[in-house]
Structure formats: C-alpha cells, structure tokens
Amino acid sequence: RRIAVVHWSSRLNTAQSDANARLIAAAPELLGMLNRVLDFYDALPTEHAPGEVELLDSITALIAKATGVHPHE
C-alpha cells in the first residue's frame, strides 16, 4: 500500500531532503516504539505521576496523528 509520494528536485535543499527521507524511513519503527512505551506503562500496577500522565497523553495523540485512529472514537 502506498504511504507517501515524495517529489524530488535538484533545486531542493539536499540536506533537508535527506533528513526527510531518513524520518520517513524510521517512522514505522518510531511508531512501534511509541506503542511499546504505552504498553509498558499500561502494564505497571501503580498510578502514574502527573508528568507521566501528560507524557502518555502526548504519546497517544502522536499515535493517533500517525495512524488516523483516535482511541476515544
């Protein structure tokens, strides 16, 4: 399945294009790691500290942004 179409031109900033390509290549692994972090915290038997709650909410929002799946829909 096609995920993205990237247009390249020699007029583009090569460093920026290379950085974008690396980010796109790493995206599936980054998403997987975010899911692992959520699973890890969900498995903990204690309540989360306020800073952890904000972190986990941010991770959940990033996963939703990347997948288009919002947990409360």
Coordinates of C-alpha atoms in Angstrom, one line a residue:
R1 CA 0.0 0.0 0.0
R2 CA 1.3 3.5 -0.8
I3 CA 2.1 5.6 2.2
A4 CA 3.6 8.6 0.6
V5 CA 4.6 10.1 -2.7
V6 CA 7.8 12.2 -2.4
H7 CA 8.7 14.6 -5.2
W8 CA 12.4 15.4 -5.6
S9 CA 14.0 18.2 -7.5
S10 CA 17.6 19.2 -7.8
R11 CA 16.5 22.7 -6.7
L12 CA 15.6 21.4 -3.3
N13 CA 17.8 21.6 -0.3
T14 CA 19.7 18.3 -0.3
A15 CA 20.3 18.2 3.4
Q16 CA 16.6 18.8 4.1
S17 CA 15.6 16.2 1.6
D18 CA 17.9 13.6 3.1
A19 CA 16.6 14.4 6.6
N20 CA 13.0 13.9 5.4
A21 CA 13.9 10.6 3.8
R22 CA 15.5 9.4 7.0
L23 CA 12.5 10.4 9.0
I24 CA 10.1 8.7 6.6
A25 CA 12.3 5.5 6.7
A26 CA 12.3 5.5 10.6
A27 CA 8.6 6.3 11.0
P28 CA 7.4 2.7 11.3
E29 CA 9.9 1.9 14.0
L30 CA 9.2 5.1 15.9
L31 CA 5.5 4.3 15.9
G32 CA 6.2 0.8 17.1
M33 CA 8.3 2.1 19.9
L34 CA 5.7 4.6 21.0
N35 CA 3.2 1.7 21.1
R36 CA 5.6 -0.3 23.2
V37 CA 6.0 2.6 25.7
L38 CA 2.3 2.8 26.1
D39 CA 2.0 -1.0 26.6
F40 CA 4.8 -0.8 29.2
Y41 CA 3.1 2.0 31.2
D42 CA -0.3 0.3 30.9
A43 CA 1.2 -2.9 32.5
L44 CA 2.5 -1.0 35.6
P45 CA 0.5 -1.8 38.7
T46 CA 0.7 1.7 40.1
E47 CA -1.0 5.0 39.2
H48 CA 1.1 7.4 37.0
A49 CA 2.6 10.6 38.3
P50 CA 1.3 13.9 36.8
G51 CA 4.2 14.2 34.4
E52 CA 3.8 10.7 33.2
V53 CA 0.1 11.2 32.5
E54 CA 1.0 14.2 30.3
L55 CA 3.7 12.2 28.6
L56 CA 1.4 9.3 27.9
D57 CA -1.4 11.7 26.6
S58 CA 1.2 13.2 24.2
I59 CA 2.3 9.8 23.0
T60 CA -1.4 8.7 22.5
A61 CA -2.0 11.9 20.5
L62 CA 1.1 11.3 18.3
I63 CA 0.0 7.7 17.6
A64 CA -3.5 9.0 16.7
K65 CA -1.9 11.6 14.4
A66 CA 0.2 9.0 12.7
T67 CA -2.5 6.3 12.3
G68 CA -5.6 8.4 12.0
V69 CA -7.1 6.2 14.8
H70 CA -8.3 8.1 17.8
P71 CA -8.7 6.0 20.9
H72 CA -12.0 7.7 22.0
E73 CA -13.8 7.5 18.7

